[in-house]
Amino acid sequence: MRLEDVPAFAHLGKEGQSTTKPKEHVKPAQSTSLDLMTCCAFCPTEKRDLYVCPQCKKPYCSLRCYRSRQHAVCSEKFYENCVREKTGEQVEPPEESAKSFEEYMESQDQGAPEPEGELLDSDDEDLTYLKNVVQETMENFEDMDENEIQRQLTVAGVGGIKESHSEEDEEYQMKLLFENLTMEEKREFQKMVESMTVNEQGLTNSCFGKRMD
């Protein structure tokens, strides 16, 4: 009787070898759905699991993105609904806030008195208007008497016109004027003074000069 004839050893073949075929290695089944990264609609963040806005259906990664300016329409509507649910009142923006800037300015201009003088715009300056203002100012100045000019100069904080000055005051005023001149102006002033002095003293008619026939 052979050993392989015994039921307990029936799986053995010749020379004690097993007749049972080895089990083949089974590969794991590949997933049919790929885990793809999704990018947030309001920032460069990429994640597998993102929130989805129930209104616009756009994915967002955080509360900051939900409150962003790009998502302001949905987020503001969400907060309005929350307030409405808590208070039971209709939340509507005030009518005045919905006005544009142009509409607001037009409403302010209605019924306003006309300005007495014309306002000049630096971008659209009217030279004719400026000439008229200068001409009118010069005419008013010519019509003023000396007392009125003295009064306006005093009000403006400018030294008035004095009929008589002492020598000390004149020297002091000349000194102040000379100190306020630039170096070039001081040189020109000195040349002018020297020229006037020469003419007043008659040095040009010196006996040493060439006699003119």
Coordinates of C-alpha atoms in Angstrom, one line a residue:
M1 CA 0.0 0.0 0.0
R2 CA 1.4 3.3 -1.0
L3 CA 1.5 6.2 1.3
E4 CA -0.4 8.4 -1.1
D5 CA -3.3 5.9 -1.1
V6 CA -3.9 6.8 2.5
P7 CA -6.6 9.5 2.6
A8 CA -4.6 11.6 5.1
F9 CA -1.6 11.7 2.7
A10 CA -3.5 11.8 -0.6
H11 CA -2.2 15.3 -1.3
L12 CA 1.4 13.9 -1.7
G13 CA 2.6 12.9 -5.1
K14 CA 5.5 10.9 -6.2
E15 CA 8.5 10.8 -4.0
G16 CA 6.7 12.6 -1.2
Q17 CA 6.0 15.7 -3.2
S18 CA 2.8 17.6 -2.7
T19 CA 0.3 17.5 -5.5
T20 CA -1.6 20.6 -4.3
K21 CA -1.0 23.6 -6.5
P22 CA 0.3 26.6 -4.7
K23 CA -2.0 29.5 -4.3
E24 CA -1.4 32.3 -6.7
H25 CA -0.5 35.8 -5.3
V26 CA -3.6 38.0 -5.5
K27 CA -2.9 41.6 -6.3
P28 CA -5.0 44.2 -4.3
A29 CA -7.8 45.7 -6.2
Q30 CA -7.0 49.2 -7.4
S31 CA -9.2 52.0 -6.3
T32 CA -11.6 53.2 -8.9
S33 CA -11.9 56.7 -7.5
L34 CA -8.7 58.8 -7.4
D35 CA -8.2 61.1 -4.4
L36 CA -7.6 64.4 -6.3
M37 CA -6.5 67.7 -4.7
T38 CA -9.0 70.5 -5.0
C39 CA -8.0 74.2 -5.1
C40 CA -9.8 76.8 -3.0
A41 CA -11.7 79.2 -5.1
F42 CA -10.5 82.2 -3.1
C43 CA -6.8 81.4 -2.4
P44 CA -4.1 79.1 -3.8
T45 CA -4.6 76.4 -1.0
E46 CA -5.1 72.9 -2.2
K47 CA -6.8 70.2 -0.1
R48 CA -8.7 67.0 -0.5
D49 CA -11.6 68.1 1.7
L50 CA -12.9 71.6 1.2
Y51 CA -16.0 73.3 2.3
V52 CA -18.6 74.2 -0.3
C53 CA -20.7 77.3 -0.2
P54 CA -24.4 76.3 -0.4
Q55 CA -25.3 79.3 -2.5
C56 CA -22.6 79.7 -5.1
K57 CA -21.3 76.1 -4.8
K58 CA -17.7 77.3 -4.8
P59 CA -15.1 75.5 -2.6
Y60 CA -13.4 77.4 0.2
C61 CA -10.8 76.3 2.7
S62 CA -11.3 78.6 5.7
L63 CA -13.5 81.2 7.3
R64 CA -11.2 83.9 6.1
C65 CA -11.8 82.9 2.5
Y66 CA -15.5 82.7 3.2
R67 CA -15.4 86.3 4.4
S68 CA -13.2 87.5 1.6
R69 CA -14.2 90.3 -0.8
Q70 CA -14.5 87.8 -3.7
H71 CA -17.2 86.0 -1.6
A72 CA -18.8 89.1 -0.1
V73 CA -22.2 88.6 -1.8
C74 CA -22.8 85.2 -0.2
S75 CA -21.2 85.9 3.1
E76 CA -23.1 89.2 3.7
K77 CA -26.3 87.4 2.7
F78 CA -25.5 84.6 5.2
Y79 CA -25.0 87.1 8.1
E80 CA -28.2 89.0 7.1
N81 CA -30.1 85.7 7.3
C82 CA -28.6 85.0 10.7
V83 CA -29.6 88.4 12.1
R84 CA -33.1 88.0 10.6
E85 CA -33.5 84.7 12.3
K86 CA -32.5 86.0 15.7
T87 CA -34.4 89.3 15.6
G88 CA -37.3 88.3 13.4
E89 CA -36.9 91.6 11.5
Q90 CA -36.2 92.4 7.9
V91 CA -32.7 93.7 7.5
E92 CA -32.6 96.2 4.7
P93 CA -29.9 98.8 4.0
P94 CA -31.0 102.4 4.5
E95 CA -32.2 104.2 1.4
E96 CA -29.7 107.0 1.8
S97 CA -26.7 104.7 1.9
A98 CA -27.8 103.2 -1.5
K99 CA -27.4 106.6 -3.2
S100 CA -24.4 107.2 -5.3
F101 CA -22.0 110.1 -4.7
E102 CA -23.4 112.0 -7.7
E103 CA -27.0 111.6 -6.4
Y104 CA -25.9 112.8 -3.0
M105 CA -24.2 115.9 -4.4
E106 CA -27.2 116.7 -6.6
S107 CA -29.5 116.5 -3.6
Q108 CA -27.2 118.9 -1.7
D109 CA -27.1 121.4 -4.6
Q110 CA -30.9 121.6 -4.8
G111 CA -32.1 124.7 -3.1
A112 CA -28.6 126.0 -2.4
P113 CA -28.1 129.8 -3.0
E114 CA -26.1 130.8 -6.0
P115 CA -22.5 131.7 -5.1
E116 CA -21.7 135.4 -5.2
G117 CA -18.3 135.0 -6.8
E118 CA -17.1 132.6 -9.4
L119 CA -14.9 129.8 -8.1
L120 CA -11.8 129.0 -10.1
D121 CA -10.6 125.5 -10.8
S122 CA -6.8 125.1 -11.0
D123 CA -7.4 122.7 -13.9
D124 CA -9.6 125.2 -15.8
E125 CA -8.3 128.6 -15.0
D126 CA -10.0 131.5 -16.7
L127 CA -7.4 134.2 -17.6
T128 CA -10.0 136.7 -18.6
Y129 CA -11.5 136.5 -15.1
L130 CA -8.1 137.0 -13.5
K131 CA -7.5 140.1 -15.6
N132 CA -10.8 141.5 -14.6
V133 CA -10.0 141.0 -10.9
V134 CA -6.7 142.7 -11.3
Q135 CA -8.2 145.6 -13.2
E136 CA -10.9 146.0 -10.6
T137 CA -8.4 145.9 -7.8
M138 CA -6.2 148.6 -9.4
E139 CA -9.2 150.8 -9.9
N140 CA -10.2 150.4 -6.3
F141 CA -6.7 151.2 -5.2
E142 CA -6.6 154.4 -7.2
D143 CA -9.9 155.6 -5.7
M144 CA -8.6 155.1 -2.1
D145 CA -7.2 158.0 -0.3
E146 CA -4.1 157.9 1.8
N147 CA -5.9 157.4 5.1
E148 CA -7.7 154.3 3.8
I149 CA -4.5 152.8 2.4
Q150 CA -2.8 153.5 5.8
R151 CA -5.7 151.8 7.6
Q152 CA -5.6 148.7 5.4
L153 CA -1.8 148.4 5.7
T154 CA -2.1 148.6 9.5
V155 CA -4.9 145.9 9.5
A156 CA -2.7 143.6 7.3
G157 CA 0.2 144.0 9.7
V158 CA 2.3 145.9 7.2
G159 CA 4.1 149.1 8.2
G160 CA 2.0 152.1 7.2
I161 CA 3.1 155.1 5.2
K162 CA 4.7 157.7 7.5
E163 CA 5.0 161.3 6.4
S164 CA 8.2 161.9 8.4
H165 CA 11.0 159.6 9.5
S166 CA 13.9 160.2 11.8
E167 CA 17.4 159.5 10.6
E168 CA 17.7 156.6 13.0
D169 CA 14.5 155.0 11.7
E170 CA 15.7 155.5 8.1
E171 CA 19.1 154.0 8.8
Y172 CA 17.5 151.0 10.6
Q173 CA 15.1 150.4 7.8
M174 CA 17.9 150.6 5.2
K175 CA 19.9 148.2 7.3
L176 CA 17.1 145.7 7.4
L177 CA 16.5 146.0 3.7
F178 CA 20.2 145.5 2.9
E179 CA 20.5 142.4 5.1
N180 CA 17.5 140.8 3.3
L181 CA 19.3 141.2 -0.1
T182 CA 21.2 138.4 -1.7
M183 CA 24.9 138.6 -2.3
E184 CA 24.4 139.5 -6.0
E185 CA 21.8 142.1 -5.1
K186 CA 24.1 143.6 -2.5
R187 CA 26.9 144.0 -5.1
E188 CA 24.5 145.6 -7.6
F189 CA 23.3 148.0 -4.9
Q190 CA 26.8 149.0 -3.9
K191 CA 27.6 149.7 -7.6
M192 CA 24.5 151.8 -7.9
V193 CA 25.4 153.8 -4.7
E194 CA 29.0 154.4 -6.0
S195 CA 27.7 155.6 -9.4
M196 CA 25.3 158.0 -7.7
T197 CA 28.0 159.3 -5.4
V198 CA 30.3 160.0 -8.3
N199 CA 27.6 161.8 -10.3
E200 CA 26.6 163.9 -7.3
Q201 CA 30.1 165.0 -6.4
G202 CA 30.9 165.9 -10.0
L203 CA 33.9 163.7 -10.2
T204 CA 33.2 163.1 -13.9
N205 CA 34.1 166.7 -14.5
S206 CA 37.5 166.4 -13.0
C207 CA 40.3 168.7 -14.2
F208 CA 42.3 165.5 -14.8
G209 CA 39.9 164.4 -17.4
K210 CA 40.3 164.9 -21.1
R211 CA 39.1 168.4 -22.2
M212 CA 36.2 168.3 -24.6
D213 CA 36.3 171.1 -27.4

